[in-house]
mmCIF file of C-alpha atoms and ligand atoms in Angstrom:
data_model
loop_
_atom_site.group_PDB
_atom_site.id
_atom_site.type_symbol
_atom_site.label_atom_id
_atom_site.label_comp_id
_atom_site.label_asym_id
_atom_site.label_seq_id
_atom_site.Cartn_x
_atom_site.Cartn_y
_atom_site.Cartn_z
ATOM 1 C CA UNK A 1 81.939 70.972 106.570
ATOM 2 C CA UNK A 2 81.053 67.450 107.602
ATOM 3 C CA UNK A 3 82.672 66.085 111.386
ATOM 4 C CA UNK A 4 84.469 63.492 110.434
ATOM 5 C CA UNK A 5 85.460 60.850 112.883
ATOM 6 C CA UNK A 6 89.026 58.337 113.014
ATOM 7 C CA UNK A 7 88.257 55.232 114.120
ATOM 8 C CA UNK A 8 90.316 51.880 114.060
ATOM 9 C CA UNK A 9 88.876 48.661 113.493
ATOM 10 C CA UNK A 10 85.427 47.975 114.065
ATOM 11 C CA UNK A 11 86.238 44.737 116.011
ATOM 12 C CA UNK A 12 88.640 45.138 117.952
ATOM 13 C CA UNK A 13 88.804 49.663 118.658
ATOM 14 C CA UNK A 14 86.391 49.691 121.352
ATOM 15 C CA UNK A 15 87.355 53.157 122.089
ATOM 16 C CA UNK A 16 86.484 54.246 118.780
ATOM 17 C CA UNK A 17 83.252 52.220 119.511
ATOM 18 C CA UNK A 18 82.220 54.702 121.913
ATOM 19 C CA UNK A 19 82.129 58.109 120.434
ATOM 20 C CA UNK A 20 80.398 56.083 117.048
ATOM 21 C CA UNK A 21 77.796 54.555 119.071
ATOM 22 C CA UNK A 22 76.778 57.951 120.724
ATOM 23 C CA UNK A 23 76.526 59.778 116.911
ATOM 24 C CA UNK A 24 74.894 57.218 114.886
ATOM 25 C CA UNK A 25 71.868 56.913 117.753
ATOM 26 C CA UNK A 26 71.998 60.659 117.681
ATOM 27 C CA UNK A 27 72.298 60.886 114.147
ATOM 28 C CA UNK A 28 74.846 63.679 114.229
ATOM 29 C CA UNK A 29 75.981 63.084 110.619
ATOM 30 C CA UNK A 30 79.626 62.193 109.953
ATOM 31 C CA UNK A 31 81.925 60.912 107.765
ATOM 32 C CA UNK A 32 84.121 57.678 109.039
ATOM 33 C CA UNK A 33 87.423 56.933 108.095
ATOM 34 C CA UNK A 34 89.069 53.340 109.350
ATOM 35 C CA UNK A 35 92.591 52.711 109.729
ATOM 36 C CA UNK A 36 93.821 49.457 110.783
ATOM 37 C CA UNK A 37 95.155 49.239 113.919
ATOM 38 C CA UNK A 38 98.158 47.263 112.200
ATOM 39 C CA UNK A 39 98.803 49.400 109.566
ATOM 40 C CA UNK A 40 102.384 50.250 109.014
ATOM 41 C CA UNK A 41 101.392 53.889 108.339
ATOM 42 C CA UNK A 42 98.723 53.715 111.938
ATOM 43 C CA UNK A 43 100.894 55.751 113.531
ATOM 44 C CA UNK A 44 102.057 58.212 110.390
ATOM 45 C CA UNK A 45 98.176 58.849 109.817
ATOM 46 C CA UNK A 46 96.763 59.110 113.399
ATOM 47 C CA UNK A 47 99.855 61.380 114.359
ATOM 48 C CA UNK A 48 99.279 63.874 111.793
ATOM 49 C CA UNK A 49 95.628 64.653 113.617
ATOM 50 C CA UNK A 50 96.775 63.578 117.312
ATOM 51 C CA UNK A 51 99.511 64.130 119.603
ATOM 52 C CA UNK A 52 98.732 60.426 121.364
ATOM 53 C CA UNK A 53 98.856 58.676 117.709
ATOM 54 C CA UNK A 54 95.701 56.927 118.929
ATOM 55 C CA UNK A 55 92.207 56.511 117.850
ATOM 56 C CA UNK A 56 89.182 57.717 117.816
ATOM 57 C CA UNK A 57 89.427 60.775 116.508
ATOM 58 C CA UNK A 58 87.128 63.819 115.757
ATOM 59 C CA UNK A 59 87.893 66.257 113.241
ATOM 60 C CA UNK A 60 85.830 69.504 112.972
ATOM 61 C CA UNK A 61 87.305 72.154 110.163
ATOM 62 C CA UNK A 62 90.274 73.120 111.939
ATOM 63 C CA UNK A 63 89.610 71.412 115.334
ATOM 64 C CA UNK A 64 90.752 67.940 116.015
ATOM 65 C CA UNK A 65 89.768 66.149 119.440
ATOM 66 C CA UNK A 66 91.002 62.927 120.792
ATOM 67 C CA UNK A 67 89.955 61.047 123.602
ATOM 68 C CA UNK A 68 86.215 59.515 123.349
ATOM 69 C CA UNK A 69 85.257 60.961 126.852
ATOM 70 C CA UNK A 70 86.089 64.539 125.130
ATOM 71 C CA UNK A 71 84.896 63.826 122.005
ATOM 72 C CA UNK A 72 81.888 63.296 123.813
ATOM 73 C CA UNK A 73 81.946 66.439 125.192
ATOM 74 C CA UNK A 74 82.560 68.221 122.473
ATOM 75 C CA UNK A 75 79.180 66.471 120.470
ATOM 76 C CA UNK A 76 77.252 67.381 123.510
ATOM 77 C CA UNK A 77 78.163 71.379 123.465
ATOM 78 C CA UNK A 78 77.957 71.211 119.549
ATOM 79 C CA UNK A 79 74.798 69.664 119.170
ATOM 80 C CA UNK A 80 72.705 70.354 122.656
ATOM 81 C CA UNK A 81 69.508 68.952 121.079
ATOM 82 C CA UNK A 82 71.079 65.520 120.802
ATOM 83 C CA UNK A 83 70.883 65.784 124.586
ATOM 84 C CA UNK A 84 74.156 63.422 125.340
ATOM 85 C CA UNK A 85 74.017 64.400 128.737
ATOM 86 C CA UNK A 86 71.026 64.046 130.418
ATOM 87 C CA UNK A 87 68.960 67.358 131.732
ATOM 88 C CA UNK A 88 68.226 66.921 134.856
ATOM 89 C CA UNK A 89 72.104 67.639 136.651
ATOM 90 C CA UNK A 90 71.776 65.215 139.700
ATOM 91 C CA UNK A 91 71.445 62.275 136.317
ATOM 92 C CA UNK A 92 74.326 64.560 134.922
ATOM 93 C CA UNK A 93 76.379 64.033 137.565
ATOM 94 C CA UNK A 94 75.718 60.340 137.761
ATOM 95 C CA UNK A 95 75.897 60.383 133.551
ATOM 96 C CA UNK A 96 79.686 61.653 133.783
ATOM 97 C CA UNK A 97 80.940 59.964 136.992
ATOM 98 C CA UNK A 98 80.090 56.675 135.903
ATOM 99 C CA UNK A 99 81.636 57.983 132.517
ATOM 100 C CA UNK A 100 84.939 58.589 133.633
ATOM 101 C CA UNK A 101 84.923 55.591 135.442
ATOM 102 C CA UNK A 102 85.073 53.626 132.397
ATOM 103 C CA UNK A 103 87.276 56.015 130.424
ATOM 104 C CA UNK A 104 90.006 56.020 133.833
ATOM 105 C CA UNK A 105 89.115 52.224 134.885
ATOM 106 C CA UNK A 106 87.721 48.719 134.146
ATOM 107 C CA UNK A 107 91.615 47.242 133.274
ATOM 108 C CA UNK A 108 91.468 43.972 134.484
ATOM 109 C CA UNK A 109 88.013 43.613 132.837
ATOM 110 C CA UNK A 110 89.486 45.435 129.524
ATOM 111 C CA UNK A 111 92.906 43.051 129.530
ATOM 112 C CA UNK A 112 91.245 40.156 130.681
ATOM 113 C CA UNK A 113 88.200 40.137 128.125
ATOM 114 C CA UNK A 114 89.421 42.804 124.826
ATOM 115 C CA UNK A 115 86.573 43.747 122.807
ATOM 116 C CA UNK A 116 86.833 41.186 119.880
ATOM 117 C CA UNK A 117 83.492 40.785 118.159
ATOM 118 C CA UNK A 118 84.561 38.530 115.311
ATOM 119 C CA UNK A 119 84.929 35.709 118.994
ATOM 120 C CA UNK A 120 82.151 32.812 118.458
ATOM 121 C CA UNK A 121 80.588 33.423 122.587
ATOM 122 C CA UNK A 122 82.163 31.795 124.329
ATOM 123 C CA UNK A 123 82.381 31.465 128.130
ATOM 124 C CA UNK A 124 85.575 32.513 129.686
ATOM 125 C CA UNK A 125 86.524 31.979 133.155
ATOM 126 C CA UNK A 126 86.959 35.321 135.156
ATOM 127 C CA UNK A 127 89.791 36.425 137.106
ATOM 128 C CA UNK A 128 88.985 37.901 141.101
ATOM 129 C CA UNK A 129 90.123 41.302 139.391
ATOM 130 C CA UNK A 130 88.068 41.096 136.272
ATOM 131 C CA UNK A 131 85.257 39.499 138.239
ATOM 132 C CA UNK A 132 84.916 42.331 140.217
ATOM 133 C CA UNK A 133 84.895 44.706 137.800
ATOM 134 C CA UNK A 134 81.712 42.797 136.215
ATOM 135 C CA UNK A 135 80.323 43.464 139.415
ATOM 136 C CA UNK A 136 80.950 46.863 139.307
ATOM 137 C CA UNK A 137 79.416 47.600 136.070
ATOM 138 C CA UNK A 138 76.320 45.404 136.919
ATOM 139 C CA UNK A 139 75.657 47.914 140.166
ATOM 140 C CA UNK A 140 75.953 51.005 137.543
ATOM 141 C CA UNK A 141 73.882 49.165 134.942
ATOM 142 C CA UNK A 142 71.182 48.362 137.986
ATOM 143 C CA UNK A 143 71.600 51.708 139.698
ATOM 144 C CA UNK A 144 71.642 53.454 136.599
ATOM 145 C CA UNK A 145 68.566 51.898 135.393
ATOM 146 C CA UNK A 146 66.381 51.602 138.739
ATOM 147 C CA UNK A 147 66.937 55.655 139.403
ATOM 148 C CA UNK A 148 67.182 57.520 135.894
ATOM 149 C CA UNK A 149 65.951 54.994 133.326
ATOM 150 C CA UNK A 150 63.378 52.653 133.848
ATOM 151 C CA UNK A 151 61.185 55.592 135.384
ATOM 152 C CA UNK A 152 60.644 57.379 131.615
ATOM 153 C CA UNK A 153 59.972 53.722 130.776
ATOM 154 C CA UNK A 154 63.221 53.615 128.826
ATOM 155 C CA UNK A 155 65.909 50.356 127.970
ATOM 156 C CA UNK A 156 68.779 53.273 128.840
ATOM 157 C CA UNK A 157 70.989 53.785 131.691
ATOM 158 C CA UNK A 158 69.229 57.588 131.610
ATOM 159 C CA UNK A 159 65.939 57.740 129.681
ATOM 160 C CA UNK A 160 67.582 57.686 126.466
ATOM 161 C CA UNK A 161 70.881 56.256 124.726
ATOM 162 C CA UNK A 162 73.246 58.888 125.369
ATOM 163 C CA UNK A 163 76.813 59.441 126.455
ATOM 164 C CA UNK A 164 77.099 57.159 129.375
ATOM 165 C CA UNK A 165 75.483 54.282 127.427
ATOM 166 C CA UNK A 166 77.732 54.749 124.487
ATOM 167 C CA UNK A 167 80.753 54.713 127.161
ATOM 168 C CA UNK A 168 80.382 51.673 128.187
ATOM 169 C CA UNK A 169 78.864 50.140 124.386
ATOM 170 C CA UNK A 170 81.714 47.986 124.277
ATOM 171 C CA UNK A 171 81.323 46.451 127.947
ATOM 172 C CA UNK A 172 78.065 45.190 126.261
ATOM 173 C CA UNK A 173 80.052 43.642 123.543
ATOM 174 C CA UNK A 174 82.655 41.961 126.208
ATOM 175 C CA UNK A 175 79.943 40.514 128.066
ATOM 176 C CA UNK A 176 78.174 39.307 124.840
ATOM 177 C CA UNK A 177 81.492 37.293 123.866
ATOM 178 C CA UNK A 178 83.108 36.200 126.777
ATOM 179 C CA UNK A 179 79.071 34.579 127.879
ATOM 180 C CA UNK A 180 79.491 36.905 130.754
ATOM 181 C CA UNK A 181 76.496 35.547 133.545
ATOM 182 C CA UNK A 182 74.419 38.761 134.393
ATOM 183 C CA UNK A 183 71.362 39.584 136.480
ATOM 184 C CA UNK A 184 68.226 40.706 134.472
ATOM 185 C CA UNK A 185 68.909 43.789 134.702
ATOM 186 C CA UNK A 186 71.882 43.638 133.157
ATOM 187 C CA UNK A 187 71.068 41.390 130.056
ATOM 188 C CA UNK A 188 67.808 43.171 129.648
ATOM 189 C CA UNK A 189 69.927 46.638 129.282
ATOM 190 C CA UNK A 190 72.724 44.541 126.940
ATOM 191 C CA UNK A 191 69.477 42.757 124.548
ATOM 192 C CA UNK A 192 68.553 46.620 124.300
ATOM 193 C CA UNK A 193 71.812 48.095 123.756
ATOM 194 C CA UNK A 194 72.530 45.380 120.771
ATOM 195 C CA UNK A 195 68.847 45.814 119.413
ATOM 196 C CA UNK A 196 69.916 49.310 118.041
ATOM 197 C CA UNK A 197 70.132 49.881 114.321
ATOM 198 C CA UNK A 198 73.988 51.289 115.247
ATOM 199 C CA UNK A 199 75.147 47.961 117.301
ATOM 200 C CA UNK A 200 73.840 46.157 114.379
ATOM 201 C CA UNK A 201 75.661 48.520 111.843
ATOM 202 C CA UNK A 202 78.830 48.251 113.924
ATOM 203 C CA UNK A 203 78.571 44.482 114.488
ATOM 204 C CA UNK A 204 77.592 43.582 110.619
ATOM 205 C CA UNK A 205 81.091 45.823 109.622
ATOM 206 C CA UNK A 206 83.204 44.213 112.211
ATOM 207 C CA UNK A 207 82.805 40.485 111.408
ATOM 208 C CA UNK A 208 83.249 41.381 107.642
ATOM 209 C CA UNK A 209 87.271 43.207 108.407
ATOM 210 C CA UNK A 210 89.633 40.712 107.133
ATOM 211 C CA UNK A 211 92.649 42.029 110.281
ATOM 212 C CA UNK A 212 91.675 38.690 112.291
ATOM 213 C CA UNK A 213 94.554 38.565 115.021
ATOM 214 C CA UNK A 214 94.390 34.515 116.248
ATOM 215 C CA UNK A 215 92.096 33.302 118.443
ATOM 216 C CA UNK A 216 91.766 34.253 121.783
ATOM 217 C CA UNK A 217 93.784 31.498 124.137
ATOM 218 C CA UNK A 218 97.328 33.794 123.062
ATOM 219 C CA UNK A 219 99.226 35.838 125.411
ATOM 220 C CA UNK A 220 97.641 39.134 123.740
ATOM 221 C CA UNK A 221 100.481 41.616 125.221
ATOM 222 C CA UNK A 222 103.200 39.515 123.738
ATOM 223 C CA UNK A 223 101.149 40.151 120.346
ATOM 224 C CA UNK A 224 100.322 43.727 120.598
ATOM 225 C CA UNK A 225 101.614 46.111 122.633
ATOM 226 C CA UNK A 226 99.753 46.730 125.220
ATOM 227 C CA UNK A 227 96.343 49.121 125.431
ATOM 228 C CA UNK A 228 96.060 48.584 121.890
ATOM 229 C CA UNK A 229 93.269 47.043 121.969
ATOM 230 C CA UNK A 230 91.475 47.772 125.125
HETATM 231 N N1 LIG B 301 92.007 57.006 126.295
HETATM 232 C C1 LIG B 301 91.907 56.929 124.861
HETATM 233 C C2 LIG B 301 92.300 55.518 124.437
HETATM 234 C C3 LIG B 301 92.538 55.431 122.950
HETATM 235 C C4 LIG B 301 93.178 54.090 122.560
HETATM 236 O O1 LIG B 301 93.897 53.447 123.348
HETATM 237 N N2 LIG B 301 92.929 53.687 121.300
HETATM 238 C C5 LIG B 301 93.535 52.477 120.769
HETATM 239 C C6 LIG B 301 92.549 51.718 119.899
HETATM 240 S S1 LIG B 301 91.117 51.169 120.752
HETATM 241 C C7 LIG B 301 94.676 52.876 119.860
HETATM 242 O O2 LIG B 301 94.596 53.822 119.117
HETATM 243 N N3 LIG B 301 95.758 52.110 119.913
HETATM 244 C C8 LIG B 301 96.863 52.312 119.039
HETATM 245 C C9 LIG B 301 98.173 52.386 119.749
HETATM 246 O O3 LIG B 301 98.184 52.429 120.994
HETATM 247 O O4 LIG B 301 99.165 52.421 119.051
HETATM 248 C C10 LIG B 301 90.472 57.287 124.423
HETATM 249 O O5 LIG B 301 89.595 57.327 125.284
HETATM 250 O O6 LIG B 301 90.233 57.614 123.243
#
């Protein structure tokens, strides 16, 4: 029976970004099913499949997983030859650290800048807190790439597009948008990252979804609920 994966909308879920990103460069076939995030049955149809009524996903026969960090997981037991994590276990450890830093962190840099790929770039001024999470992620990108990546000659934070990469997929995206100013490092790993067949994929469906919210200068937690989106 095919996996078949939740997801909401392609420009604006970047959690359902994550666990997508990892499968399609893996090509562990599944079968996709989006629900708008403001559909008025969202919550009705998510709910049936899991407990937190949020997307993404994953539905296996008669298992259902939710949270992308597990869902991640779970691909990487299932389907070892996709090699999701790397092999060597001192990169492991690195791989899922920096992991569930993203999944547990990153808030001002997820409030401050929500994943919104349909958003002409556009520079936007940082806050200290958001600012300081871009610095953050450029260390892991640089770290990430100087010690695991760059010595198997690979674009990757590990040698090859795997779970950590697809973790922080939509940081790429943010940084894309909001004309983010990186180090080298940083936009050589992001040109890579967007080069891929499934960021283009992604990209090409999300700018086509006609659930445009306004533009971006609006006091998003007064128009969604909050976390929605980030
Ligand atoms: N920690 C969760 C976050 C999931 C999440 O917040 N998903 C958002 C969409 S990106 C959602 O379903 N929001 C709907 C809602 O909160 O009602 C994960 O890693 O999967």
């Amino acid at each position: 029976m095919a996996l078949k994966l939740i997801i909401g909308n392609k420009n604006y879920s970047s959690w359902s970004m994550r666990p997508w990103m990892a499968m399609k460069v893996a090509n562990i076939p599944f079968e996709e099913t989006v629900i708008s995030l403001d559909a008025s049955n969202f919550k009705h149809v998510v709910g049936a499949v899991s407990g937190t009524g949020k997307v993404p996903v994953l539905i296996d026969g008669d298992v259902s997983v939710w949270e992308s960090l597990a869902i991640l997981e779970y691909l990487a037991e299932k389907f070892p030859d996709a090699a999701l994590w790397p092999a060597d276990s001192a990169a492991r450890a690195v791989a899922r650290a920096i992991s569930n830093e993203m999944h547990a962190g990153f808030l001002p840099l997820r409030r401050h800048m929500p994943m919104n790929m349909w958003r002409p770039v556009k520079e936007r001024e940082l806050t200290p807190e958001a600012e300081a999470n871009v610095k953050r992620v450029e260390t892991i990108w640089t770290d990430c790439r100087a010690r695991f990546g760059a010595q198997v000659q690979s674009p990757f934070l590990f040698g090859r597009y795997g779970a950590a990469d697809a973790m922080y997929a939509p940081v790429v995206a943010r940084f894309q948008t909001y004309g983010v100013r990186v180090g080298k490092v940083s936009r050589g790993y992001m040109e890579a990252v967007m080069a891929l067949p499934a960021w283009r994929e992604w990209y090409a469906a999300a700018i086509k979804e006609s659930w445009i919210l306004p533009e971006d200068e609006v006091d998003w937690p007064t128009v969604l609920k909050e976390d929605v989106r980030t």
